[in-house]
Amino acid sequence: MFEGIELALVVLASIAGSIYWLHGFQLERYQLPAYRQCLSRSKEHITRDVVIGVACMALRWYLPVLLSRFIIEEQKRNRVSSWLTLVIFIVAAGVFALKDYWNQGKRPFAVTMRVRRLMGVLAALNFGLALLMKLVSIPCYLAYSACPYMVWLAGRLMDPVETRINAAFYEQARRKIHARSDLIVIGITGSFGKTQTKFILRELLSKRYRVLATPASFNTAMGISRVVNDSLKKEHQVFIAEMGAQKIGDIENLVRLTKPKYGLITSIGQQHIDTFGSFANILDAKYELIEGLPEDGVAFFAMDNGYAERLFAKCPREKYAAAVDGDADYYMRATDVKIDTKGMHFTLRCSDGGFVRCHTRLLGRFNAQNIALASATAHRMGLSMEEIAAGIARLRPFERKLQLIPGARTVIDDTLNLYSEGAAEALSVLSEFSGRRVIVTSGIPEPGNQPDEVNYAFGTQMKGCADYVVLVGDRLKLRSVQSGLLSTGFPKSAVQIVADSNDAADLVDMWSGDGDVVLYEGRLDA
C-alpha cells in the first residue's frame, strides 16, 4: 500500500514542480531552443530540484540506519523511515512549488489547452520514470530531479501534434481576416512599448471607430489567431495586432496572417538578442512588418534612439515619424514635457501646424514617445488634434508600469519592469519630483551574461535622481548596485540593504513623509 501512495505522491509532486518550468517554456513561446537557453539561465532552480530529489533518495536509503539506534525492530524502523522521508519530500516540494507560484512575475502562468496537453504528457512521463526507478530498486524521489528536462522532452514529443493543431487555427484566422476587405488592420512591433502603444492607440481610435485589440500577452501567431477566431466580429472596424518575435521570420508570419495596412515600429533595443543572434537580425525582423505592408500601406516610426531612423530611411511606403522633442520635420512630436504629482503634461505638435496641450496620468518620456506614435497614427486616420487630446486625457496608468499612485506621499509603482532601459526611464521620472525621493529596488533581473555590469550601471544612474536608496534582497546579489551607487559619491548613510519588503517599508516610513515620493523599481520578491 505504501509503495503505491509513495509513487502517486512523487508523480504529483513532480508535476507540481514542473509548473515552474512549464511557465518558462510558455514565456519562451514553446520554442525548444529558447527553452534550452532558459535552462542555462536557471542553474539555481535546477540545482534546487536536483538537491531535493537526491537528498530524499539518500534519506530513503540511509534513514533506517540512523533510526536503528532508536528503533530496534527492522520492519517498524523501515516503515517509520519510509513515511518520514515521504513527508519531508512532500513538504519540501510543496513549499518551493508555492514559492514559485507566488513569484510568477510579469506574465503569470496561463493554463491553456496546450498546457493541459503538455501536463498530460508530463504525467505519463513522470509516472513512467518513477515506476522504472521502483522496478530497478532506486528510490523514485530521484525522478523529481528531472523536472526541467521532462518539460523539454514533453515539448519535443508534442511538437508535431502542436504544429498540426496550430496550422488549423492559423488558417481559420487568416481566412476570417482576409474575407474582411472593410477591416482596417494595424500591426505594432518593436522591442519595447508595443503593448502600451497598442492600448493607447485603441483608446484614441475608439472615439471614431469600433476597435478590437489583442490582449496584453497575445502577440504570437497562436495568440492572435485565438483573438481573431473567438472575438473578431462584423461590427469591428479596426483590428490592432501586437506582433512579438524571437527570430527572423516571426513577424513575416504574423503579417501573412493579419494583412495589416498600417505598421507601427516602437522603440528598438537588444531584447531577445540571445535568440536573434545579432542586433542586425533584430532590425531585419522588425522591418518585416514594413516589408509586408501593401503598396498603399502606411508606416509609422518611433524616432528615439537612432535605430528606427535606419528603418525609416529605407522604407519605400508612405511613412511618418513620431518623437519626443526631436526634429521639427517629424510628423508628430510631444514637446515641453513636464511631470508632477498629477501626471505628465506636454504639447502635442503636428507638422501640419496643429498643436494641442495634453495631460495624462501616464509618466515618462518613454510613454510620451508611445503617445506621440499612437497620435500620429490616429491623426493620419482622421482624428482631430482635439479628439486625440481628449483620448490622451482618458488614458489610465498601466498597472505596475510607472503607475502613479497619488496620496500624501506619492508612490510610483514600476515593479513590472525587468529591463535596464525601463529602470533608467523610471529614475529620470523620479528626478522630476520635488521633496525627498526614495527608491526601493531589488536590482535589475534583466537576462543576459553580464548582470553585475548591468546592475553596477544602474547604481551609477541613481545619483541626482534619488536622495535615499533601499536595496531589497540578497546582500551578495545587490553588491554590484551598491558599488555603482557609492562610486558616484552617494552618501553611504543614505543606502541600506534589507532582507525583505517589511524592513523596506520601515525605512520608507523613516526616510519620507507627506509631499515626498517613493519609486518601487523592479520585482520585489521578498
Short mmCIF file of C-alpha atoms in Angstrom, two decimals:
data_model
loop_
_atom_site.label_atom_id
_atom_site.label_comp_id
_atom_site.label_asym_id
_atom_site.label_seq_id
_atom_site.Cartn_x
_atom_site.Cartn_y
_atom_site.Cartn_z
CA MET A 1 0.00 0.00 0.00
CA PHE A 2 2.76 2.45 0.93
CA GLU A 3 4.58 1.82 -2.36
CA GLY A 4 1.53 2.89 -4.33
CA ILE A 5 0.95 6.02 -2.22
CA GLU A 6 4.62 6.95 -2.49
CA LEU A 7 4.62 6.52 -6.26
CA ALA A 8 1.45 8.58 -6.70
CA LEU A 9 2.62 11.43 -4.48
CA VAL A 10 6.04 11.59 -6.12
CA VAL A 11 4.40 11.82 -9.55
CA LEU A 12 2.01 14.57 -8.36
CA ALA A 13 4.86 16.49 -6.73
CA SER A 14 6.93 16.19 -9.91
CA ILE A 15 4.05 17.61 -11.95
CA ALA A 16 3.67 20.48 -9.47
CA GLY A 17 7.42 21.10 -9.60
CA SER A 18 7.28 21.11 -13.39
CA ILE A 19 4.86 24.05 -13.43
CA TYR A 20 7.77 26.46 -12.90
CA TRP A 21 9.47 25.01 -15.96
CA LEU A 22 6.25 24.89 -17.95
CA HIS A 23 5.85 28.59 -17.20
CA GLY A 24 9.35 29.21 -18.52
CA PHE A 25 8.54 27.18 -21.64
CA GLN A 26 5.37 29.23 -22.07
CA LEU A 27 7.25 32.52 -21.68
CA GLU A 28 9.64 31.32 -24.40
CA ARG A 29 6.58 30.76 -26.63
CA TYR A 30 7.08 27.00 -26.57
CA GLN A 31 10.28 27.34 -28.59
CA LEU A 32 12.62 24.49 -27.61
CA PRO A 33 15.91 26.30 -28.47
CA ALA A 34 14.82 29.29 -26.37
CA TYR A 35 13.78 26.96 -23.54
CA ARG A 36 17.24 25.38 -23.55
CA GLN A 37 18.70 28.85 -23.06
CA CYS A 38 16.20 29.37 -20.24
CA LEU A 39 17.61 26.25 -18.59
CA SER A 40 21.13 27.62 -18.86
CA ARG A 41 19.98 30.78 -17.04
CA SER A 42 18.20 28.85 -14.29
CA LYS A 43 21.01 26.87 -12.71
CA GLU A 44 19.88 27.73 -9.19
CA HIS A 45 16.43 26.23 -9.76
CA ILE A 46 17.90 23.17 -11.46
CA THR A 47 20.26 22.68 -8.52
CA ARG A 48 17.34 23.02 -6.11
CA ASP A 49 15.34 20.29 -7.87
CA VAL A 50 18.37 18.00 -8.01
CA VAL A 51 19.13 18.55 -4.31
CA ILE A 52 15.55 17.71 -3.29
CA GLY A 53 15.50 14.54 -5.38
CA VAL A 54 18.96 13.30 -4.40
CA ALA A 55 18.55 14.20 -0.72
CA CYS A 56 15.25 12.32 -0.42
CA MET A 57 16.70 9.35 -2.28
CA ALA A 58 19.58 9.28 0.22
CA LEU A 59 17.15 9.56 3.14
CA ARG A 60 15.17 6.61 1.79
CA TRP A 61 18.35 4.55 1.78
CA TYR A 62 20.14 5.71 4.93
CA LEU A 63 17.46 6.93 7.33
CA PRO A 64 16.77 3.34 8.55
CA VAL A 65 20.45 3.15 9.55
CA LEU A 66 20.16 6.36 11.55
CA LEU A 67 16.96 5.19 13.20
CA SER A 68 18.48 1.84 14.19
CA ARG A 69 19.76 3.45 17.37
CA PHE A 70 16.21 4.27 18.42
CA ILE A 71 14.01 1.60 16.79
CA ILE A 72 15.24 -1.96 17.14
CA GLU A 73 12.52 -3.74 15.14
CA GLU A 74 13.54 -3.64 11.48
CA GLN A 75 10.05 -3.70 9.97
CA LYS A 76 8.87 -0.83 12.16
CA ARG A 77 12.07 1.09 11.52
CA ASN A 78 11.67 0.78 7.77
CA ARG A 79 8.04 1.83 7.95
CA VAL A 80 8.82 4.94 10.02
CA SER A 81 11.73 5.97 7.82
CA SER A 82 9.67 5.47 4.64
CA TRP A 83 6.80 7.66 5.85
CA LEU A 84 9.15 10.26 7.30
CA THR A 85 11.05 10.54 4.02
CA LEU A 86 7.80 10.89 2.08
CA VAL A 87 6.57 13.66 4.39
CA ILE A 88 9.87 15.54 4.13
CA PHE A 89 9.76 15.26 0.33
CA ILE A 90 6.16 16.48 0.03
CA VAL A 91 6.79 19.42 2.37
CA ALA A 92 9.96 20.49 0.53
CA ALA A 93 8.42 20.12 -2.93
CA GLY A 94 5.21 21.84 -1.81
CA VAL A 95 6.98 24.81 -0.24
CA PHE A 96 9.04 25.51 -3.35
CA ALA A 97 6.05 24.97 -5.67
CA LEU A 98 4.08 27.57 -3.70
CA LYS A 99 7.03 29.95 -3.69
CA ASP A 100 7.31 29.66 -7.48
CA TYR A 101 3.57 30.19 -7.83
CA TRP A 102 3.60 33.45 -5.86
CA ASN A 103 6.66 34.78 -7.70
CA GLN A 104 5.48 34.37 -11.27
CA GLY A 105 6.44 37.90 -12.23
CA LYS A 106 5.40 39.88 -15.26
CA ARG A 107 3.29 37.25 -17.03
CA PRO A 108 1.51 34.74 -14.78
CA PHE A 109 1.23 31.10 -15.79
CA ALA A 110 -1.78 30.55 -18.07
CA VAL A 111 -3.42 27.12 -18.12
CA THR A 112 -4.23 26.96 -21.82
CA MET A 113 -5.32 23.91 -23.80
CA ARG A 114 -1.73 23.48 -24.94
CA VAL A 115 -0.54 23.49 -21.33
CA ARG A 116 -3.17 20.88 -20.42
CA ARG A 117 -1.91 18.64 -23.21
CA LEU A 118 1.68 19.10 -22.05
CA MET A 119 0.72 18.33 -18.46
CA GLY A 120 -0.95 15.11 -19.60
CA VAL A 121 2.24 14.04 -21.34
CA LEU A 122 4.28 15.13 -18.31
CA ALA A 123 2.11 13.00 -16.03
CA ALA A 124 2.73 9.94 -18.21
CA LEU A 125 6.48 10.62 -18.43
CA ASN A 126 6.86 11.19 -14.70
CA PHE A 127 4.85 8.10 -13.89
CA GLY A 128 6.95 6.01 -16.28
CA LEU A 129 10.23 7.32 -14.88
CA ALA A 130 9.19 6.87 -11.23
CA LEU A 131 7.88 3.36 -11.93
CA LEU A 132 11.09 2.42 -13.74
CA MET A 133 13.10 3.53 -10.73
CA LYS A 134 10.90 1.42 -8.48
CA LEU A 135 11.49 -1.60 -10.67
CA VAL A 136 15.29 -1.21 -10.53
CA SER A 137 15.22 -0.56 -6.76
CA ILE A 138 16.12 3.15 -6.93
CA PRO A 139 14.00 5.43 -4.69
CA CYS A 140 11.57 7.19 -7.02
CA TYR A 141 12.30 10.58 -5.43
CA LEU A 142 15.17 10.94 -7.85
CA ALA A 143 12.59 11.41 -10.62
CA TYR A 144 11.89 14.87 -9.18
CA SER A 145 15.38 15.95 -10.21
CA ALA A 146 14.41 15.52 -13.85
CA CYS A 147 11.54 18.08 -13.80
CA PRO A 148 13.30 20.70 -16.02
CA TYR A 149 14.21 18.10 -18.63
CA MET A 150 10.87 16.32 -18.55
CA VAL A 151 9.28 19.57 -19.75
CA TRP A 152 11.76 19.69 -22.62
CA LEU A 153 11.01 16.05 -23.51
CA ALA A 154 7.24 16.64 -23.34
CA GLY A 155 7.64 19.66 -25.61
CA ARG A 156 9.69 17.64 -28.06
CA LEU A 157 7.17 14.79 -28.16
CA MET A 158 4.20 17.15 -28.60
CA ASP A 159 5.85 19.42 -31.16
CA PRO A 160 4.47 17.62 -34.27
CA VAL A 161 0.98 17.46 -32.71
CA GLU A 162 1.01 21.15 -31.78
CA THR A 163 2.26 22.10 -35.22
CA ARG A 164 -0.77 20.46 -36.85
CA ILE A 165 -3.20 21.99 -34.34
CA ASN A 166 -1.67 25.45 -34.72
CA ALA A 167 -1.75 25.29 -38.51
CA ALA A 168 -5.50 24.68 -38.45
CA PHE A 169 -6.20 27.59 -36.07
CA TYR A 170 -3.86 29.87 -38.05
CA GLU A 171 -5.56 29.11 -41.37
CA GLN A 172 -9.03 29.64 -39.87
CA ALA A 173 -8.00 33.07 -38.56
CA ARG A 174 -6.22 34.03 -41.78
CA ARG A 175 -9.29 33.29 -43.88
CA LYS A 176 -11.53 35.20 -41.49
CA ILE A 177 -9.38 38.35 -41.69
CA HIS A 178 -8.78 38.17 -45.43
CA ALA A 179 -12.51 37.88 -46.03
CA ARG A 180 -12.99 41.32 -44.43
CA SER A 181 -11.99 43.86 -47.09
CA ASP A 182 -13.59 46.59 -44.94
CA LEU A 183 -11.47 45.82 -41.86
CA ILE A 184 -8.58 48.18 -41.07
CA VAL A 185 -5.71 46.14 -39.64
CA ILE A 186 -2.88 47.78 -37.71
CA GLY A 187 0.30 45.89 -36.81
CA ILE A 188 2.61 47.03 -34.00
CA THR A 189 6.09 45.67 -33.33
CA GLY A 190 9.32 46.76 -31.68
CA SER A 191 11.47 45.79 -28.71
CA PHE A 192 9.77 47.98 -26.10
CA GLY A 193 6.44 49.76 -25.76
CA LYS A 194 4.38 47.54 -28.06
CA THR A 195 1.68 46.79 -25.50
CA GLN A 196 1.47 50.35 -24.18
CA THR A 197 1.27 51.82 -27.70
CA LYS A 198 -1.42 49.31 -28.63
CA PHE A 199 -3.66 50.24 -25.72
CA ILE A 200 -3.04 53.97 -26.21
CA LEU A 201 -3.97 53.69 -29.89
CA ARG A 202 -7.06 51.65 -29.05
CA GLU A 203 -8.24 54.37 -26.67
CA LEU A 204 -7.62 57.15 -29.20
CA LEU A 205 -9.32 55.39 -32.11
CA SER A 206 -12.34 54.32 -30.03
CA LYS A 207 -13.60 57.91 -30.35
CA ARG A 208 -14.42 57.26 -34.00
CA TYR A 209 -14.08 53.51 -34.66
CA ARG A 210 -15.20 50.21 -33.16
CA VAL A 211 -11.84 48.74 -32.24
CA LEU A 212 -10.63 45.26 -31.29
CA ALA A 213 -7.08 44.92 -29.95
CA THR A 214 -5.23 41.80 -28.90
CA PRO A 215 -4.92 41.43 -25.10
CA ALA A 216 -1.65 42.18 -23.32
CA SER A 217 0.24 38.94 -23.88
CA PHE A 218 -1.33 37.81 -27.17
CA ASN A 219 1.42 38.70 -29.65
CA THR A 220 2.23 35.34 -31.25
CA ALA A 221 0.62 33.60 -34.22
CA MET A 222 -1.47 31.41 -31.93
CA GLY A 223 -2.40 34.25 -29.60
CA ILE A 224 -3.53 36.47 -32.47
CA SER A 225 -5.33 33.56 -34.16
CA ARG A 226 -7.25 32.87 -30.97
CA VAL A 227 -8.36 36.51 -30.69
CA VAL A 228 -9.44 36.58 -34.33
CA ASN A 229 -11.31 33.28 -34.17
CA ASP A 230 -13.01 33.98 -30.83
CA SER A 231 -13.51 37.76 -30.69
CA LEU A 232 -13.42 39.44 -34.12
CA LYS A 233 -17.00 40.43 -35.05
CA LYS A 234 -18.59 42.02 -38.10
CA GLU A 235 -19.14 45.26 -36.20
CA HIS A 236 -15.40 45.75 -35.61
CA GLN A 237 -13.91 48.33 -37.96
CA VAL A 238 -10.30 48.27 -36.73
CA PHE A 239 -8.17 45.37 -35.52
CA ILE A 240 -4.89 46.17 -33.74
CA ALA A 241 -2.41 43.30 -33.52
CA GLU A 242 0.70 43.42 -31.35
CA MET A 243 3.44 41.40 -33.03
CA GLY A 244 6.20 39.77 -30.98
CA ALA A 245 9.24 38.00 -32.36
CA GLN A 246 12.18 35.94 -31.16
CA LYS A 247 13.73 35.09 -34.52
CA ILE A 248 13.80 36.09 -38.16
CA GLY A 249 10.53 35.21 -39.91
CA ASP A 250 8.20 35.53 -36.89
CA ILE A 251 6.86 38.96 -37.91
CA GLU A 252 6.59 37.89 -41.55
CA ASN A 253 4.38 35.02 -40.43
CA LEU A 254 2.15 37.39 -38.42
CA VAL A 255 1.90 39.81 -41.36
CA ARG A 256 0.79 36.94 -43.58
CA LEU A 257 -1.88 36.12 -41.00
CA THR A 258 -3.25 39.62 -40.37
CA LYS A 259 -2.60 41.53 -43.62
CA PRO A 260 -2.07 44.97 -41.98
CA LYS A 261 -2.41 48.25 -43.87
CA TYR A 262 -0.78 50.29 -41.11
CA GLY A 263 2.51 49.32 -39.47
CA LEU A 264 3.98 50.85 -36.29
CA ILE A 265 7.59 50.39 -35.15
CA THR A 266 8.09 51.27 -31.47
CA SER A 267 11.43 51.61 -29.69
CA ILE A 268 14.06 49.09 -30.75
CA GLY A 269 16.66 47.59 -28.41
CA GLN A 270 18.55 44.37 -27.79
CA GLN A 271 15.73 42.40 -26.18
CA HIS A 272 15.85 38.70 -27.19
CA ILE A 273 19.26 39.16 -28.81
CA ASP A 274 20.14 35.68 -27.50
CA THR A 275 17.53 34.12 -29.81
CA PHE A 276 18.05 36.54 -32.73
CA GLY A 277 21.80 36.07 -32.71
CA SER A 278 22.70 39.67 -33.58
CA PHE A 279 21.32 43.18 -33.44
CA ALA A 280 21.24 43.29 -37.24
CA ASN A 281 18.81 40.36 -37.14
CA ILE A 282 16.60 42.26 -34.68
CA LEU A 283 16.38 45.21 -37.07
CA ASP A 284 15.65 42.92 -40.02
CA ALA A 285 12.95 41.11 -38.03
CA LYS A 286 11.14 44.32 -37.06
CA TYR A 287 11.33 45.58 -40.62
CA GLU A 288 9.42 42.51 -41.81
CA LEU A 289 6.26 44.38 -40.76
CA ILE A 290 7.06 47.26 -43.12
CA GLU A 291 8.05 44.94 -45.95
CA GLY A 292 4.71 43.15 -45.60
CA LEU A 293 2.57 46.28 -45.99
CA PRO A 294 0.63 46.66 -49.25
CA GLU A 295 1.56 49.30 -51.85
CA ASP A 296 -0.91 51.74 -50.27
CA GLY A 297 0.25 50.82 -46.76
CA VAL A 298 1.35 53.41 -44.21
CA ALA A 299 4.31 53.09 -41.80
CA PHE A 300 4.95 54.93 -38.52
CA PHE A 301 8.26 55.00 -36.65
CA ALA A 302 9.24 55.97 -33.09
CA MET A 303 12.39 58.06 -33.55
CA ASP A 304 14.08 57.78 -30.17
CA ASN A 305 17.48 56.14 -30.38
CA GLY A 306 18.80 56.13 -33.95
CA TYR A 307 17.79 52.57 -34.78
CA ALA A 308 14.34 53.42 -36.12
CA GLU A 309 15.90 56.14 -38.29
CA ARG A 310 17.69 53.43 -40.27
CA LEU A 311 14.42 51.63 -40.97
CA PHE A 312 12.60 54.90 -41.68
CA ALA A 313 15.24 55.89 -44.26
CA LYS A 314 14.82 52.73 -46.32
CA CYS A 315 11.02 52.47 -46.07
CA PRO A 316 9.50 52.84 -49.58
CA ARG A 317 5.91 53.26 -48.32
CA GLU A 318 4.09 56.35 -47.11
CA LYS A 319 5.79 56.99 -43.78
CA TYR A 320 5.60 59.19 -40.71
CA ALA A 321 7.95 59.82 -37.78
CA ALA A 322 6.99 60.49 -34.15
CA ALA A 323 9.22 61.59 -31.30
CA VAL A 324 9.61 63.41 -28.01
CA ASP A 325 11.04 66.83 -28.98
CA GLY A 326 13.30 65.92 -31.91
CA ASP A 327 13.33 67.29 -35.44
CA ALA A 328 10.57 69.76 -36.30
CA ASP A 329 10.06 67.90 -39.58
CA TYR A 330 8.75 64.86 -37.70
CA TYR A 331 5.05 64.35 -38.29
CA MET A 332 4.11 64.23 -34.59
CA ARG A 333 6.09 65.43 -31.56
CA ALA A 334 5.50 65.63 -27.82
CA THR A 335 7.27 68.76 -26.59
CA ASP A 336 7.64 70.69 -23.32
CA VAL A 337 7.19 67.51 -21.27
CA LYS A 338 6.65 68.17 -17.56
CA ILE A 339 5.91 65.72 -14.74
CA ASP A 340 4.31 66.40 -11.38
CA THR A 341 2.14 64.63 -8.80
CA LYS A 342 -0.88 64.87 -11.14
CA GLY A 343 0.84 63.16 -14.04
CA MET A 344 2.51 64.27 -17.26
CA HIS A 345 1.84 67.46 -19.23
CA PHE A 346 3.10 68.16 -22.75
CA THR A 347 2.28 69.86 -26.03
CA LEU A 348 1.46 67.60 -28.97
CA ARG A 349 2.58 69.20 -32.24
CA CYS A 350 1.87 68.02 -35.78
CA SER A 351 3.90 69.03 -38.83
CA ASP A 352 0.68 70.26 -40.46
CA GLY A 353 0.69 73.13 -37.94
CA GLY A 354 -1.79 71.72 -35.44
CA PHE A 355 -0.96 71.59 -31.76
CA VAL A 356 -2.76 70.91 -28.51
CA ARG A 357 -1.85 70.87 -24.81
CA CYS A 358 -2.25 67.41 -23.25
CA HIS A 359 -2.39 65.86 -19.79
CA THR A 360 -2.21 62.19 -18.81
CA ARG A 361 -1.62 60.16 -15.67
CA LEU A 362 0.98 58.16 -17.60
CA LEU A 363 4.56 59.05 -16.70
CA GLY A 364 7.87 59.28 -18.51
CA ARG A 365 9.30 60.36 -21.84
CA PHE A 366 9.00 56.73 -22.92
CA ASN A 367 5.21 56.92 -22.57
CA ALA A 368 5.24 60.35 -24.21
CA GLN A 369 7.00 58.66 -27.14
CA ASN A 370 4.35 55.94 -27.28
CA ILE A 371 1.59 58.55 -27.16
CA ALA A 372 3.20 60.53 -29.99
CA LEU A 373 3.43 57.40 -32.13
CA ALA A 374 -0.19 56.42 -31.48
CA SER A 375 -1.31 60.02 -32.04
CA ALA A 376 0.45 60.15 -35.41
CA THR A 377 -1.47 57.06 -36.48
CA ALA A 378 -4.80 58.36 -35.16
CA HIS A 379 -4.33 61.74 -36.86
CA ARG A 380 -3.47 60.06 -40.17
CA MET A 381 -6.68 58.03 -39.77
CA GLY A 382 -8.80 61.16 -39.46
CA LEU A 383 -8.92 62.18 -35.80
CA SER A 384 -8.51 65.85 -34.97
CA MET A 385 -5.87 67.06 -32.52
CA GLU A 386 -8.63 67.93 -30.05
CA GLU A 387 -10.09 64.42 -30.27
CA ILE A 388 -6.64 62.98 -29.70
CA ALA A 389 -6.07 65.21 -26.64
CA ALA A 390 -9.40 64.07 -25.19
CA GLY A 391 -8.36 60.45 -25.71
CA ILE A 392 -4.98 61.06 -24.06
CA ALA A 393 -6.75 62.51 -21.01
CA ARG A 394 -8.78 59.28 -20.73
CA LEU A 395 -5.71 57.03 -20.64
CA ARG A 396 -5.31 55.04 -17.47
CA PRO A 397 -1.91 54.21 -15.97
CA PHE A 398 -0.59 50.79 -16.85
CA GLU A 399 -0.64 48.63 -13.74
CA ARG A 400 2.81 48.46 -12.09
CA LYS A 401 4.50 50.14 -15.07
CA LEU A 402 5.42 53.64 -13.91
CA GLN A 403 1.99 53.68 -12.29
CA LEU A 404 1.38 56.96 -10.46
CA ILE A 405 -0.43 56.47 -7.15
CA PRO A 406 -1.22 59.92 -5.71
CA GLY A 407 -1.51 60.50 -1.97
CA ALA A 408 0.06 62.40 0.87
CA ARG A 409 3.22 60.55 -0.15
CA THR A 410 3.37 59.98 -3.89
CA VAL A 411 4.13 56.41 -4.99
CA ILE A 412 5.44 55.33 -8.40
CA ASP A 413 4.98 51.59 -8.92
CA ASP A 414 7.32 50.24 -11.61
CA THR A 415 7.59 46.71 -10.23
CA LEU A 416 6.76 45.03 -13.54
CA ASN A 417 9.84 46.48 -15.20
CA LEU A 418 12.53 43.90 -15.94
CA TYR A 419 14.92 45.85 -18.16
CA SER A 420 17.69 48.43 -17.79
CA GLU A 421 16.10 50.83 -20.28
CA GLY A 422 12.92 50.94 -18.20
CA ALA A 423 14.89 51.43 -14.98
CA ALA A 424 16.75 54.39 -16.47
CA GLU A 425 13.44 55.92 -17.54
CA ALA A 426 11.99 55.42 -14.05
CA LEU A 427 14.97 57.20 -12.49
CA SER A 428 14.50 60.06 -14.93
CA VAL A 429 10.86 60.35 -13.87
CA LEU A 430 11.83 60.29 -10.18
CA SER A 431 14.31 63.13 -10.75
CA GLU A 432 11.44 65.39 -11.88
CA PHE A 433 9.79 65.39 -8.45
CA SER A 434 10.44 67.76 -5.56
CA GLY A 435 10.69 66.72 -1.92
CA ARG A 436 12.64 63.74 -0.65
CA ARG A 437 12.95 60.99 -3.23
CA VAL A 438 13.29 57.34 -2.19
CA ILE A 439 13.88 54.36 -4.45
CA VAL A 440 13.15 50.80 -3.30
CA THR A 441 14.61 48.15 -5.61
CA SER A 442 16.00 44.63 -5.76
CA GLY A 443 18.11 45.47 -8.81
CA ILE A 444 17.52 44.62 -12.45
CA PRO A 445 16.79 40.95 -13.20
CA GLU A 446 17.42 41.55 -16.89
CA PRO A 447 18.52 38.30 -18.57
CA GLY A 448 21.97 38.28 -20.05
CA ASN A 449 25.56 37.30 -19.50
CA GLN A 450 26.57 40.44 -17.55
CA PRO A 451 24.04 41.01 -14.75
CA ASP A 452 26.67 42.53 -12.44
CA GLU A 453 27.69 45.09 -15.06
CA VAL A 454 24.05 46.00 -15.74
CA ASN A 455 23.29 46.48 -12.06
CA TYR A 456 26.53 48.42 -11.44
CA ALA A 457 25.48 50.81 -14.21
CA PHE A 458 22.01 51.02 -12.65
CA GLY A 459 23.61 52.08 -9.37
CA THR A 460 25.67 54.82 -11.04
CA GLN A 461 22.50 56.32 -12.55
CA MET A 462 20.80 56.92 -9.19
CA LYS A 463 22.81 59.94 -8.07
CA GLY A 464 20.83 63.11 -8.67
CA CYS A 465 17.61 61.13 -9.06
CA ALA A 466 17.17 59.78 -5.52
CA ASP A 467 18.02 61.01 -2.02
CA TYR A 468 17.66 57.61 -0.31
CA VAL A 469 18.04 54.08 -1.67
CA VAL A 470 16.64 50.89 -0.17
CA LEU A 471 18.03 47.68 -1.67
CA VAL A 472 15.85 44.63 -1.01
CA GLY A 473 17.10 41.04 -1.16
CA ASP A 474 20.32 39.08 -1.04
CA ARG A 475 23.28 41.22 0.01
CA LEU A 476 25.71 39.49 -2.35
CA LYS A 477 23.45 39.94 -5.38
CA LEU A 478 22.92 43.63 -4.55
CA ARG A 479 26.58 44.39 -4.04
CA SER A 480 27.02 45.48 -7.67
CA VAL A 481 24.16 48.01 -7.38
CA GLN A 482 25.58 49.34 -4.11
CA SER A 483 29.10 49.58 -5.54
CA GLY A 484 27.92 51.51 -8.57
CA LEU A 485 25.91 53.89 -6.40
CA LEU A 486 28.72 54.57 -3.90
CA SER A 487 31.25 55.06 -6.71
CA THR A 488 29.40 58.28 -7.62
CA GLY A 489 29.90 59.76 -4.15
CA PHE A 490 26.39 58.99 -2.97
CA PRO A 491 26.22 59.16 0.87
CA LYS A 492 26.73 55.70 2.35
CA SER A 493 24.36 56.57 5.21
CA ALA A 494 21.52 57.04 2.68
CA VAL A 495 21.84 53.46 1.35
CA GLN A 496 20.56 50.40 3.18
CA ILE A 497 20.29 46.73 2.19
CA VAL A 498 17.37 44.91 3.83
CA ALA A 499 16.19 41.33 3.66
CA ASP A 500 12.53 41.82 2.80
CA SER A 501 9.77 44.28 1.93
CA ASN A 502 8.67 44.66 5.55
CA ASP A 503 12.07 46.06 6.53
CA ALA A 504 11.98 48.22 3.40
CA ALA A 505 8.62 49.68 4.47
CA ASP A 506 10.09 50.68 7.83
CA LEU A 507 12.91 52.56 6.09
CA VAL A 508 10.50 54.24 3.70
CA ASP A 509 8.48 55.50 6.68
CA MET A 510 11.66 56.78 8.32
CA TRP A 511 13.08 58.49 5.24
CA SER A 512 9.94 60.01 3.70
CA GLY A 513 6.69 61.68 4.63
CA ASP A 514 3.98 63.96 3.24
CA GLY A 515 4.98 65.62 -0.01
CA ASP A 516 7.75 63.11 -0.75
CA VAL A 517 7.87 60.46 -3.49
CA VAL A 518 8.78 56.76 -3.41
CA LEU A 519 9.71 54.72 -6.51
CA TYR A 520 9.34 50.94 -6.31
CA GLU A 521 11.54 49.69 -9.13
CA GLY A 522 11.67 46.11 -10.47
CA ARG A 523 10.44 42.90 -8.89
CA LEU A 524 10.41 42.88 -5.11
CA ASP A 525 10.02 39.14 -4.49
CA ALA A 526 10.61 39.44 -0.78
#
